[in-house]
Structure formats: structure tokens, C-alpha cells
XYZ file of N, CA and C in Angstrom:
876
model
N 223.723 52.241 41.689
C 224.416 53.420 42.229
C 223.662 54.698 41.856
N 223.309 54.790 40.555
C 222.579 55.968 40.085
C 221.207 56.052 40.723
N 220.540 54.900 40.890
C 219.221 54.877 41.505
C 219.298 55.311 42.976
N 220.337 54.839 43.691
C 220.500 55.216 45.087
C 220.776 56.705 45.239
N 221.565 57.258 44.322
C 221.853 58.699 44.357
C 220.586 59.514 44.116
N 219.773 59.097 43.153
C 218.540 59.818 42.832
C 217.572 59.785 44.013
N 217.485 58.607 44.694
C 216.587 58.496 45.851
C 217.059 59.388 46.988
N 218.382 59.396 47.217
C 218.942 60.246 48.274
C 218.716 61.719 47.959
N 218.893 62.097 46.686
C 218.671 63.470 46.261
C 217.213 63.865 46.459
N 216.306 62.970 46.094
C 214.873 63.252 46.224
C 214.488 63.471 47.686
N 215.018 62.648 48.587
C 214.724 62.787 50.007
C 215.264 64.098 50.559
N 216.481 64.468 50.161
C 217.070 65.712 50.640
C 216.275 66.926 50.171
N 215.823 66.890 48.913
C 215.045 68.003 48.381
C 213.699 68.129 49.087
N 213.060 66.971 49.366
C 211.772 66.996 50.065
C 211.918 67.559 51.474
N 212.982 67.129 52.178
C 213.228 67.628 53.532
C 213.505 69.122 53.507
N 214.298 69.547 52.511
C 214.588 70.972 52.383
C 213.342 71.780 52.085
N 212.451 71.252 51.272
C 211.210 71.957 50.947
C 210.331 72.130 52.185
N 210.211 71.065 52.999
C 209.368 71.152 54.195
C 209.893 72.201 55.166
N 211.201 72.201 55.385
C 211.795 73.200 56.270
C 211.612 74.606 55.707
N 211.801 74.750 54.396
C 211.666 76.060 53.765
C 210.229 76.569 53.852
N 209.248 75.681 53.656
C 207.845 76.094 53.721
C 207.490 76.584 55.123
N 207.952 75.844 56.153
C 207.698 76.259 57.535
C 208.338 77.617 57.827
N 209.561 77.798 57.346
C 210.270 79.064 57.526
C 209.531 80.200 56.823
N 209.051 79.942 55.605
C 208.372 80.977 54.833
C 207.013 81.335 55.433
N 206.289 80.337 55.950
C 204.997 80.617 56.581
C 205.180 81.507 57.807
N 206.210 81.220 58.602
C 206.501 82.059 59.774
C 206.855 83.479 59.340
N 207.664 83.596 58.295
C 208.034 84.917 57.787
C 206.850 85.674 57.222
N 205.960 84.978 56.526
C 204.761 85.618 55.991
C 203.874 86.164 57.112
N 203.738 85.379 58.191
C 202.925 85.817 59.325
C 203.503 87.081 59.959
N 204.817 87.111 60.135
C 205.469 88.305 60.675
C 205.259 89.488 59.745
N 205.410 89.271 58.438
C 205.212 90.353 57.483
C 203.790 90.902 57.523
N 202.803 90.015 57.661
C 201.403 90.449 57.750
C 201.167 91.303 58.991
N 201.771 90.884 60.097
C 201.621 91.652 61.343
C 202.203 93.056 61.186
N 203.401 93.157 60.621
C 204.037 94.465 60.442
C 203.241 95.332 59.473
N 202.725 94.727 58.417
C 201.940 95.462 57.432
C 200.699 96.081 58.082
N 199.978 95.293 58.878
C 198.778 95.802 59.549
C 199.133 96.745 60.697
N 200.204 96.447 61.413
C 200.618 97.273 62.556
C 200.949 98.695 62.109
N 201.718 98.828 61.043
C 202.081 100.155 60.562
C 200.872 100.962 60.128
N 199.886 100.284 59.539
C 198.684 100.976 59.080
C 197.776 101.361 60.249
N 197.494 100.405 61.134
C 196.532 100.641 62.217
C 197.069 101.534 63.334
N 198.358 101.441 63.617
C 198.915 102.151 64.758
C 199.550 103.497 64.384
N 199.787 103.739 63.110
C 200.445 104.985 62.715
C 199.689 105.742 61.614
N 199.434 105.088 60.478
C 198.869 105.809 59.333
C 197.400 106.171 59.539
N 196.559 105.176 59.812
C 195.116 105.425 59.927
C 194.757 106.397 61.050
N 195.345 106.310 62.256
C 194.982 107.268 63.320
C 195.331 108.708 62.966
N 196.353 108.890 62.112
C 196.769 110.235 61.728
C 196.072 110.712 60.453
N 195.033 109.971 60.013
C 194.300 110.306 58.780
C 195.213 110.301 57.561
N 196.168 109.386 57.547
C 197.048 109.184 56.405
C 196.612 107.918 55.690
N 196.706 107.934 54.373
C 196.234 106.804 53.588
C 197.391 105.945 53.137
N 197.231 104.641 53.275
C 198.213 103.708 52.747
C 198.019 103.572 51.250
N 198.998 102.987 50.569
C 198.863 102.768 49.138
C 198.013 101.544 48.848
N 197.522 101.458 47.617
C 196.762 100.282 47.182
C 195.432 100.142 47.891
N 195.024 98.883 48.088
C 193.739 98.617 48.732
C 193.714 99.065 50.190
N 194.884 99.095 50.817
C 194.935 99.569 52.196
C 194.428 100.996 52.321
N 194.744 101.832 51.329
C 194.264 103.201 51.342
C 192.750 103.280 51.225
N 192.161 102.425 50.371
C 190.709 102.383 50.233
C 190.064 101.959 51.555
N 190.664 100.989 52.215
C 190.128 100.526 53.504
C 190.137 101.647 54.538
N 191.220 102.427 54.570
C 191.307 103.538 55.517
C 190.244 104.587 55.204
N 190.033 104.853 53.914
C 189.019 105.846 53.517
C 187.640 105.444 54.038
N 187.225 104.217 53.756
C 185.892 103.782 54.153
C 185.787 103.567 55.669
N 186.917 103.326 56.310
C 186.907 103.239 57.779
C 186.548 104.593 58.378
N 187.177 105.644 57.851
C 186.916 106.978 58.386
C 185.538 107.504 57.981
N 185.087 107.171 56.760
C 183.819 107.721 56.265
C 182.621 106.956 56.821
N 182.687 105.617 56.784
C 181.533 104.803 57.168
C 181.761 103.968 58.429
N 183.006 103.898 58.897
C 183.296 103.076 60.067
C 183.372 101.594 59.771
N 183.549 101.234 58.494
C 183.629 99.820 58.121
C 184.930 99.210 58.637
N 184.887 97.991 59.204
C 186.117 97.328 59.677
C 187.111 97.124 58.539
N 188.358 97.474 58.774
C 189.353 97.410 57.698
C 189.682 95.972 57.308
N 189.694 95.069 58.284
C 190.039 93.690 57.966
C 189.042 93.039 57.027
N 187.751 93.226 57.306
C 186.705 92.645 56.443
C 186.762 93.275 55.056
N 186.945 94.594 55.011
C 187.082 95.263 53.709
C 188.238 94.679 52.912
N 189.383 94.570 53.566
C 190.596 94.129 52.872
C 190.414 92.732 52.284
N 189.757 91.875 53.043
C 189.528 90.514 52.579
C 188.574 90.497 51.383
N 187.474 91.219 51.475
C 186.466 91.208 50.411
C 186.999 91.832 49.120
N 187.737 92.935 49.224
C 188.252 93.589 48.028
C 189.259 92.706 47.292
N 189.929 91.818 48.021
C 190.963 90.987 47.405
C 190.410 89.745 46.704
N 189.181 89.360 46.991
C 188.647 88.115 46.433
C 188.718 88.082 44.904
N 188.182 89.085 44.177
C 188.272 89.004 42.711
C 189.707 89.040 42.192
N 190.582 89.761 42.889
C 191.979 89.815 42.457
C 192.689 88.488 42.697
N 192.320 87.793 43.770
C 192.904 86.479 44.024
C 192.481 85.478 42.947
N 191.233 85.568 42.514
C 190.761 84.708 41.423
C 191.551 85.003 40.153
N 191.762 86.285 39.868
C 192.548 86.673 38.699
C 193.973 86.142 38.799
N 194.570 86.264 39.975
C 195.927 85.764 40.165
C 196.021 84.257 40.027
N 195.015 83.545 40.521
C 195.019 82.085 40.425
C 195.006 81.629 38.970
N 194.311 82.379 38.122
C 194.210 82.004 36.709
C 195.511 82.279 35.967
N 196.181 83.390 36.296
C 197.289 83.856 35.462
C 198.668 83.702 36.088
N 198.753 83.400 37.384
C 200.057 83.379 38.059
C 200.271 82.022 38.713
N 201.518 81.744 39.065
C 201.881 80.455 39.633
C 201.156 80.127 40.923
N 201.041 78.840 41.210
C 200.273 78.379 42.364
C 200.914 78.776 43.689
N 202.244 78.707 43.767
C 202.909 79.066 45.025
C 202.630 80.527 45.371
N 202.774 81.406 44.394
C 202.549 82.825 44.637
C 201.128 83.072 45.120
N 200.164 82.492 44.446
C 198.773 82.786 44.803
C 198.403 82.133 46.133
N 198.977 80.946 46.443
C 198.711 80.321 47.742
C 199.260 81.178 48.873
N 200.486 81.636 48.716
C 201.085 82.493 49.740
C 200.354 83.832 49.833
N 199.843 84.332 48.711
C 199.106 85.587 48.719
C 197.763 85.422 49.435
N 197.059 84.319 49.176
C 195.811 84.046 49.880
C 196.066 83.975 51.387
N 197.121 83.254 51.765
C 197.486 83.159 53.181
C 197.757 84.543 53.761
N 198.522 85.365 53.033
C 198.881 86.698 53.525
C 197.663 87.606 53.633
N 196.746 87.508 52.672
C 195.539 88.332 52.717
C 194.678 87.954 53.925
N 194.513 86.655 54.168
C 193.695 86.199 55.299
C 194.320 86.631 56.620
N 195.623 86.414 56.782
C 196.293 86.769 58.036
C 196.337 88.290 58.220
N 196.590 89.034 57.130
C 196.595 90.495 57.231
C 195.219 91.012 57.626
N 194.159 90.427 57.053
C 192.793 90.834 57.400
C 192.519 90.602 58.879
N 193.021 89.465 59.393
C 192.858 89.182 60.829
C 193.563 90.234 61.672
N 194.801 90.566 61.312
C 195.552 91.551 62.089
C 194.942 92.943 61.966
N 194.375 93.277 60.804
C 193.721 94.574 60.635
C 192.564 94.741 61.627
N 191.817 93.660 61.853
C 190.699 93.735 62.791
C 191.128 93.517 64.240
N 192.212 92.787 64.450
C 192.675 92.488 65.801
C 193.407 93.671 66.428
N 194.208 94.370 65.620
C 194.951 95.514 66.136
C 194.054 96.752 66.151
N 193.986 97.479 67.247
C 193.129 98.665 67.289
C 193.694 99.797 66.442
N 192.805 100.587 65.856
C 193.225 101.790 65.127
C 193.374 102.901 66.157
N 194.576 103.014 66.667
C 194.812 103.943 67.773
C 196.275 104.375 67.768
N 196.505 105.667 67.919
C 197.868 106.204 67.935
C 198.482 106.010 69.315
N 198.900 104.798 69.584
C 199.422 104.473 70.913
C 200.870 104.907 71.089
N 201.579 105.136 70.003
C 203.016 105.381 70.092
C 203.364 106.861 69.981
N 202.695 107.579 69.099
C 202.925 109.012 68.931
C 201.732 109.641 68.240
N 201.501 110.900 68.536
C 200.440 111.641 67.865
C 201.013 112.657 66.881
N 202.325 112.657 66.727
C 202.987 113.543 65.767
C 202.743 113.001 64.364
N 202.116 113.790 63.504
C 201.733 113.306 62.183
C 202.953 112.987 61.314
N 204.043 113.731 61.496
C 205.255 113.470 60.729
C 205.842 112.111 61.098
N 205.930 111.831 62.407
C 206.452 110.541 62.852
C 205.532 109.405 62.403
N 204.220 109.644 62.443
C 203.271 108.625 61.979
C 203.478 108.328 60.501
N 203.696 109.367 59.695
C 203.903 109.180 58.257
C 205.174 108.379 57.984
N 206.242 108.708 58.706
C 207.530 108.055 58.448
C 207.535 106.616 58.964
N 207.206 106.442 60.247
C 207.318 105.114 60.841
C 206.197 104.186 60.376
N 205.008 104.728 60.125
C 203.943 103.890 59.595
C 204.299 103.322 58.239
N 204.834 104.186 57.377
C 205.235 103.730 56.040
C 206.407 102.756 56.107
N 207.359 103.031 57.003
C 208.515 102.141 57.128
C 208.101 100.748 57.595
N 207.282 100.698 58.642
C 206.888 99.400 59.203
C 206.028 98.620 58.210
N 205.059 99.298 57.604
C 204.224 98.631 56.610
C 205.050 98.185 55.404
N 206.001 99.032 54.987
C 206.857 98.681 53.856
C 207.734 97.476 54.137
N 208.258 97.393 55.358
C 209.059 96.225 55.738
C 208.210 94.956 55.673
N 206.985 95.040 56.206
C 206.111 93.872 56.181
C 205.770 93.430 54.775
N 205.387 94.386 53.915
C 205.017 94.051 52.535
C 206.207 93.496 51.767
N 207.393 94.080 51.962
C 208.592 93.603 51.271
C 208.976 92.203 51.732
N 208.835 91.928 53.029
C 209.146 90.603 53.548
C 208.232 89.550 52.928
N 206.947 89.880 52.810
C 205.997 88.949 52.205
C 206.359 88.676 50.751
N 206.662 89.734 50.012
C 207.008 89.572 48.601
C 208.320 88.820 48.441
N 209.246 89.065 49.331
C 210.550 88.389 49.274
C 210.400 86.883 49.470
N 209.396 86.484 50.232
C 209.176 85.063 50.509
C 208.286 84.388 49.474
N 207.884 85.126 48.451
C 207.154 84.494 47.356
C 205.671 84.772 47.317
N 205.164 85.643 48.199
C 203.749 85.994 48.181
C 203.582 87.477 47.953
N 202.442 88.021 48.355
C 202.219 89.454 48.292
C 201.088 89.793 49.248
N 200.897 91.090 49.486
C 199.812 91.522 50.359
C 198.514 91.682 49.582
N 198.492 91.209 48.358
C 197.277 91.272 47.553
C 197.116 92.625 46.900
N 195.875 92.961 46.560
C 195.595 94.265 45.979
C 196.299 94.489 44.656
N 196.930 95.666 44.533
C 197.590 96.023 43.288
C 198.774 95.124 42.976
N 199.366 94.489 44.000
C 200.486 93.584 43.742
C 200.069 92.466 42.784
N 198.872 91.926 42.986
C 198.390 90.856 42.111
C 198.152 91.385 40.706
N 197.409 92.490 40.613
C 197.084 93.052 39.305
C 198.348 93.479 38.567
N 199.299 94.065 39.295
C 200.551 94.495 38.681
C 201.345 93.306 38.168
N 201.326 92.209 38.921
C 202.083 91.034 38.491
C 201.463 90.399 37.253
N 200.141 90.397 37.165
C 199.479 89.881 35.968
C 199.829 90.735 34.757
N 199.775 92.061 34.934
C 200.113 92.970 33.839
C 201.583 92.815 33.449
N 202.471 92.708 34.461
C 203.901 92.569 34.186
C 204.209 91.285 33.427
N 203.441 90.243 33.696
C 203.682 88.960 33.052
C 203.469 89.036 31.550
N 202.506 89.849 31.130
C 202.145 89.898 29.719
C 202.632 91.154 29.000
N 202.846 92.244 29.739
C 203.198 93.506 29.095
C 204.512 94.099 29.582
N 205.169 93.447 30.564
C 206.470 93.887 31.073
C 206.421 95.326 31.595
N 205.349 95.661 32.321
C 205.203 96.973 32.941
C 205.525 96.832 34.424
N 206.375 97.712 34.927
C 206.819 97.580 36.312
C 205.686 97.901 37.278
N 205.812 97.355 38.492
C 204.796 97.587 39.518
C 204.746 99.054 39.935
N 205.923 99.737 39.927
C 205.932 101.140 40.296
C 205.164 102.002 39.310
N 205.377 101.780 38.030
C 204.683 102.557 37.007
C 203.185 102.291 37.037
N 202.824 101.031 37.226
C 201.406 100.671 37.222
C 200.678 101.302 38.404
N 201.359 101.377 39.571
C 200.706 101.908 40.758
C 200.752 103.424 40.880
N 201.429 104.109 39.940
C 201.588 105.547 40.063
C 200.242 106.275 39.981
N 199.402 105.915 39.021
C 198.111 106.582 38.855
C 197.222 106.330 40.073
N 197.230 105.098 40.559
C 196.406 104.779 41.726
C 196.865 105.568 42.945
N 198.177 105.670 43.130
C 198.703 106.424 44.269
C 198.331 107.895 44.168
N 198.367 108.441 42.955
C 197.969 109.834 42.763
C 196.502 110.033 43.132
N 195.671 109.054 42.799
C 194.254 109.136 43.147
C 194.067 109.119 44.657
N 194.868 108.309 45.350
C 194.796 108.252 46.810
C 195.115 109.622 47.414
N 196.115 110.297 46.860
C 196.497 111.617 47.362
C 195.360 112.617 47.155
N 194.719 112.577 45.989
C 193.601 113.489 45.712
C 192.461 113.254 46.706
N 192.146 111.980 46.958
C 191.073 111.658 47.912
C 191.444 112.129 49.311
N 192.709 111.961 49.669
C 193.166 112.400 50.987
C 192.985 113.903 51.152
N 193.311 114.664 50.107
C 193.153 116.116 50.163
C 191.687 116.507 50.273
N 190.822 115.765 49.606
C 189.385 116.089 49.615
C 188.736 115.736 50.956
N 189.065 114.547 51.480
C 188.415 114.083 52.704
C 188.953 114.778 53.946
N 190.246 115.018 53.983
C 190.862 115.555 55.193
C 191.311 117.003 54.940
N 192.546 117.188 54.549
C 193.028 118.517 54.187
C 194.310 118.357 53.381
N 194.817 119.467 52.876
C 196.009 119.414 52.033
C 197.243 118.995 52.834
N 197.261 119.323 54.119
C 198.391 118.887 54.942
C 198.434 117.374 55.029
N 197.286 116.734 55.232
C 197.234 115.267 55.269
C 197.666 114.680 53.935
N 197.263 115.338 52.836
C 197.656 114.863 51.511
C 199.172 114.937 51.339
N 199.787 116.016 51.810
C 201.243 116.154 51.686
C 201.967 115.114 52.547
N 201.438 114.875 53.749
C 202.047 113.843 54.580
C 201.821 112.447 53.990
N 200.702 112.269 53.286
C 200.465 110.991 52.602
C 201.507 110.779 51.509
N 201.816 111.841 50.756
C 202.871 111.747 49.731
C 204.200 111.376 50.377
N 204.495 112.006 51.519
C 205.733 111.678 52.235
C 205.751 110.209 52.652
N 204.620 109.715 53.154
C 204.569 108.311 53.576
C 204.743 107.382 52.387
N 204.191 107.757 51.204
C 204.397 106.962 50.001
C 205.883 106.871 49.656
N 206.551 108.023 49.737
C 207.975 108.060 49.406
C 208.786 107.194 50.361
N 208.524 107.339 51.654
C 209.255 106.543 52.658
C 208.968 105.053 52.462
N 207.692 104.718 52.234
C 207.332 103.320 52.046
C 207.983 102.718 50.813
N 208.022 103.500 49.721
C 208.643 103.013 48.485
C 210.134 102.787 48.672
N 210.811 103.740 49.336
C 212.246 103.584 49.570
C 212.535 102.377 50.462
N 211.723 102.193 51.488
C 211.891 101.030 52.367
C 211.667 99.742 51.596
N 210.601 99.733 50.816
C 210.238 98.571 49.998
C 211.388 98.181 49.069
N 211.911 99.183 48.333
C 212.969 98.905 47.355
C 214.274 98.510 48.029
N 214.576 99.138 49.164
C 215.832 98.831 49.855
C 215.856 97.386 50.348
N 214.760 96.941 50.934
C 214.705 95.581 51.470
C 214.548 94.566 50.354
N 213.740 94.909 49.378
C 213.380 93.936 48.357
C 214.429 93.815 47.265
N 214.702 94.956 46.620
C 215.648 94.971 45.494
C 215.365 93.823 44.536
N 214.076 93.612 44.261
C 213.684 92.416 43.514
C 213.652 92.621 42.007
N 213.618 93.880 41.577
C 213.421 94.130 40.151
C 214.689 93.948 39.333
N 215.847 93.869 39.972
C 217.089 93.716 39.242
C 217.187 92.332 38.620
N 217.612 92.285 37.374
C 217.811 91.017 36.678
C 219.263 90.594 36.801
N 219.492 89.308 36.880
C 220.844 88.764 36.969
C 221.024 87.619 35.993
N 222.141 87.632 35.284
C 222.542 86.488 34.474
C 223.388 85.567 35.348
N 222.964 84.322 35.473
C 223.610 83.369 36.374
C 224.294 82.276 35.564
N 225.542 82.006 35.915
C 226.277 80.874 35.343
C 226.569 79.871 36.455
N 226.216 78.628 36.204
C 226.398 77.566 37.195
C 227.305 76.496 36.590
N 228.425 76.245 37.246
C 229.362 75.208 36.798
C 229.212 74.028 37.749
N 228.783 72.890 37.213
C 228.390 71.775 38.071
C 228.696 70.436 37.423
N 228.722 69.394 38.259
C 228.852 68.021 37.762
C 227.499 67.352 37.553
N 226.415 68.054 37.913
C 225.070 67.472 37.814
C 224.167 68.407 37.024
N 224.574 68.679 35.805
C 223.879 69.650 34.980
C 222.430 69.312 34.709
N 222.129 68.071 34.393
C 220.753 67.688 34.068
C 219.833 67.817 35.280
N 220.309 67.376 36.446
C 219.486 67.465 37.654
C 219.224 68.925 38.046
N 220.277 69.755 37.996
C 220.129 71.160 38.377
C 219.198 71.884 37.412
N 219.412 71.700 36.111
C 218.579 72.410 35.135
C 217.127 71.965 35.220
N 216.881 70.672 35.432
C 215.506 70.177 35.549
C 214.807 70.768 36.763
N 215.525 70.851 37.893
C 214.927 71.395 39.116
C 214.688 72.902 38.988
N 215.593 73.618 38.312
C 215.400 75.051 38.099
C 214.204 75.313 37.201
N 214.038 74.477 36.174
C 212.872 74.615 35.303
C 211.578 74.422 36.075
N 211.580 73.441 36.966
C 210.367 73.110 37.706
C 210.081 74.134 38.818
N 211.138 74.600 39.469
C 210.960 75.471 40.630
C 210.796 76.937 40.247
N 211.682 77.448 39.396
C 211.678 78.865 39.044
C 210.978 79.154 37.718
N 210.717 78.111 36.941
C 210.095 78.273 35.621
C 210.933 79.197 34.726
N 212.242 79.034 34.811
C 213.164 79.791 33.975
C 213.858 78.859 32.985
N 214.036 79.351 31.757
C 214.762 78.576 30.767
C 216.242 78.492 31.115
N 216.845 77.351 30.828
C 218.257 77.119 31.137
C 218.967 76.629 29.885
N 220.108 77.227 29.590
C 220.957 76.796 28.487
C 222.207 76.136 29.053
N 222.637 75.026 28.443
C 223.805 74.309 28.978
C 224.800 74.002 27.870
N 226.060 73.874 28.267
C 227.097 73.400 27.352
C 228.182 72.709 28.162
N 228.928 71.874 27.493
C 229.981 71.098 28.151
C 231.268 71.919 28.231
N 231.990 71.740 29.328
C 233.253 72.442 29.534
C 234.217 71.519 30.268
N 235.467 71.964 30.407
C 236.464 71.168 31.111
C 237.210 72.049 32.105
N 237.328 71.566 33.339
C 238.109 72.288 34.327
C 239.591 72.187 34.001
N 240.255 73.316 33.778
C 241.651 73.314 33.356
C 242.555 72.738 34.443
N 242.284 73.074 35.691
C 243.131 72.602 36.786
C 242.894 71.128 37.072
N 241.607 70.734 37.134
C 241.295 69.347 37.501
C 241.226 68.406 36.304
N 241.126 68.980 35.097
C 240.998 68.180 33.867
C 239.789 67.248 33.937
N 238.708 67.742 34.504
C 237.467 66.968 34.578
C 236.382 67.661 33.776
N 235.477 66.868 33.237
C 234.366 67.423 32.465
C 233.339 68.045 33.400
N 232.885 69.238 33.061
C 231.862 69.932 33.830
C 230.757 70.402 32.883
N 229.628 70.767 33.462
C 228.534 71.350 32.696
C 228.343 72.794 33.131
N 228.199 73.689 32.180
C 227.951 75.100 32.458
C 226.492 75.398 32.114
N 225.753 75.938 33.079
C 224.357 76.308 32.887
C 224.233 77.825 32.901
N 223.395 78.336 32.018
C 223.179 79.776 31.932
C 221.690 80.066 32.012
N 221.286 80.984 32.894
C 219.895 81.415 32.958
C 219.834 82.838 33.488
N 218.704 83.500 33.251
C 218.476 84.863 33.731
C 217.335 84.818 34.740
N 217.563 85.424 35.894
C 216.564 85.400 36.961
C 216.343 86.814 37.482
N 215.242 86.988 38.237
C 215.042 88.213 39.000
C 215.848 88.107 40.288
N 216.268 89.238 40.825
C 217.105 89.227 42.024
C 216.425 88.518 43.199
N 215.097 88.625 43.274
C 214.375 87.978 44.356
C 214.362 86.468 44.270
N 214.775 85.907 43.117
C 214.811 84.464 42.948
C 216.177 83.863 43.288
N 217.133 84.727 43.666
C 218.500 84.271 43.926
C 218.565 83.245 45.056
N 217.884 83.503 46.155
C 217.929 82.576 47.298
C 217.359 81.214 46.910
N 216.283 81.212 46.130
C 215.681 79.946 45.704
C 216.612 79.189 44.774
N 217.283 79.907 43.872
C 218.232 79.259 42.963
C 219.376 78.622 43.740
N 219.928 79.341 44.719
C 221.024 78.782 45.518
C 220.571 77.548 46.301
N 219.356 77.599 46.813
C 218.841 76.450 47.559
C 218.783 75.220 46.666
N 218.318 75.389 45.439
C 218.218 74.272 44.500
C 219.600 73.736 44.148
N 220.518 74.644 43.812
C 221.854 74.221 43.386
C 222.599 73.530 44.526
N 222.565 74.107 45.722
C 223.273 73.506 46.856
C 222.677 72.158 47.246
N 221.355 72.019 47.096
C 220.723 70.746 47.432
C 221.137 69.620 46.517
N 221.514 69.959 45.281
C 221.907 68.931 44.317
C 223.419 68.783 44.233
N 224.123 69.915 44.193
C 225.579 69.868 44.050
C 226.210 70.932 44.951
N 226.580 70.564 46.180
C 227.193 71.536 47.104
C 228.511 72.094 46.588
N 229.154 71.399 45.650
C 230.450 71.838 45.120
C 230.320 72.688 43.864
N 229.101 73.032 43.483
C 228.897 73.835 42.275
C 229.492 75.230 42.454
N 229.877 75.826 41.334
C 230.413 77.190 41.313
C 229.389 78.078 40.611
N 228.921 79.129 41.297
C 227.827 79.949 40.783
C 228.279 81.399 40.668
N 227.995 82.005 39.524
C 228.333 83.404 39.276
C 227.056 84.136 38.891
N 226.844 85.345 39.436
C 225.690 86.167 39.072
C 226.183 87.547 38.639
N 225.730 87.994 37.471
C 226.116 89.292 36.935
C 224.878 90.140 36.693
N 224.852 91.407 37.151
C 223.698 92.275 36.884
C 223.467 92.411 35.379
N 222.209 92.369 34.985
C 221.835 92.425 33.574
C 220.863 93.580 33.359
N 221.229 94.497 32.481
C 220.423 95.699 32.284
C 219.334 95.526 31.232
N 219.640 94.875 30.118
C 218.689 94.768 29.027
C 218.583 93.316 28.556
N 217.361 92.928 28.195
C 217.106 91.569 27.719
C 216.191 91.644 26.511
N 216.521 90.885 25.470
C 215.633 90.736 24.320
C 215.353 89.251 24.139
N 214.109 88.883 24.103
C 213.774 87.473 23.952
C 212.670 87.062 24.904
N 212.562 85.771 25.124
C 211.453 85.206 25.898
C 211.803 85.218 27.393
N 211.661 86.390 28.001
C 211.907 86.508 29.437
C 210.796 87.341 30.031
N 210.128 86.800 31.061
C 209.027 87.500 31.713
C 209.478 88.013 33.064
N 209.426 89.325 33.236
C 209.740 89.927 34.533
C 208.495 89.889 35.385
N 208.566 89.198 36.515
C 207.395 89.075 37.380
C 207.040 90.394 38.036
N 208.062 91.320 38.186
C 207.764 92.592 38.835
C 208.410 93.702 38.044
């Protein structure tokens, strides 16, 4: 009986993983398209610089005429190697995929203001569209490369947020924008940074920590799968349902908000009748690594 249950559980998890991977690959492709579309169709034609490596690509495109897609791919190679060494395989695989597809879209989409020539609209909508794409990619477990990789490596060991780490780089982008173009372009670049950051945070909301309690009849299976999938520590203790008078297991773990969907997928795949509670957590002391 136990062997048959384990085999059935294993098959269900494998089927769920295949469907989830296909769904995530499609979402990553859409995110890459939006990321490149916002840059090529709005920001770059208006002489506005994107954040991170995208901004460097725009600079060299305007100065030397170098293709942005090839630049973006080449600049990410050393960072991808760094990420492969220090970060999980799923993240770096999805990031490699996103970098390759984004590079393709950067070269495939023309750098042309086809929608509007108003610099204010270009700053707002370019940042919004690119921010939606980047947030979608990160939400699905990858990133657009560049500073996202370096920030995640730093966050893993020093618990420094991605926003703080990217602040100096963004300031440098603004200075370059003022030097190459004019102060008006620099001010609109600051505006695009603000809009992009707000869009990014609104869609993503990934930095929030949550304490999760899971009440289940399959404590060992759930905790083992959470350890393997999310790489989060799990604490368990025995409890009894007062109404049903049945023994239950209570699991406790702390996750990032962006890991909530993955946690629910794991729990529902093993125990559809589990009861899950998530509480916002402001401060943590101990062995907890914030990925962002």
C-alpha cells in the first residue's frame, strides 16, 4: 500500500514538473520579448538608458553602432559563469535561456520609435514594459542576467538587497546619460528608472519574507520535497486536530514571497487537504539566506 502510494505520488510530481517547466519556458519567452521591446521601441530611440547591462548596450549602440543583442550576450557570459558556480542550477539555466532569447529579441526588434516620439511617454512606457518583462522572468525563477546575477550572488553571502547594490550603478548610468546626450535625457532616464522600479516591485513583490505553517498528514514527504525544491530548512512537530481527533504534522519554514507559488505546488501535489498559513515576517536571525 505504501509502495503504491509512493509510486503514484512520484508520477504525479513528475507530470506536474513537466507541465510547470513548459509553462515557465513560455512565460520566460514572453518576458524576454517585453524586456527587449520596451528598450528597443521606447527607451533607446529616445536616447534614454535602461538600467544594468541594458544601459551599457544602449550607450555603445549610440556611440559605436554595436548591435545590442550581441553586446548583451557577450557581457553576460562571465556573469553566467559566476552564477553557475554560486547559485542554484534552475536559476542559472533559466537565466541562460533568458539571456539568449533576450539577445535574439534585441537584434530582431528594430531600434525605432514606432509608437511615439514623445520622450516623456517613451520614458514611462518603455520602463513599464521592460519592467514587466524583467519581473515576469524573475517571478518564474530566472533573471535577465547582468546585475541580477551579481546581486543575487552578493545577497546570498552578505544579505544585501538588489536595490541597494544597483543604486551606484544606476547613478553612473545617469551621469553617462548627461554626458553623452544632455541633462534633459538624464532627468528622463531617472524618471524611467523610477517607473521601472515601481513596476518591478509591484509585479514581483519578491523581497517580502513569509513564515509558513503547513498542517498535513504527510509531513515527511512534504518536508523532504520542500528541502529538495526550495532548499529551505523545515521544522516539524506532532499535533492533534481537536475536531477530528486525528494526529497531524505541523511544518514551519520561512520563504521569500516569490517562492510561495512553488511551495503551494509542492504541498498540493502531495497533500491536497493540507492547511497552509503564511504570515509576513519582518526580521530574521539565524541561518536564512535572502536570494534578493
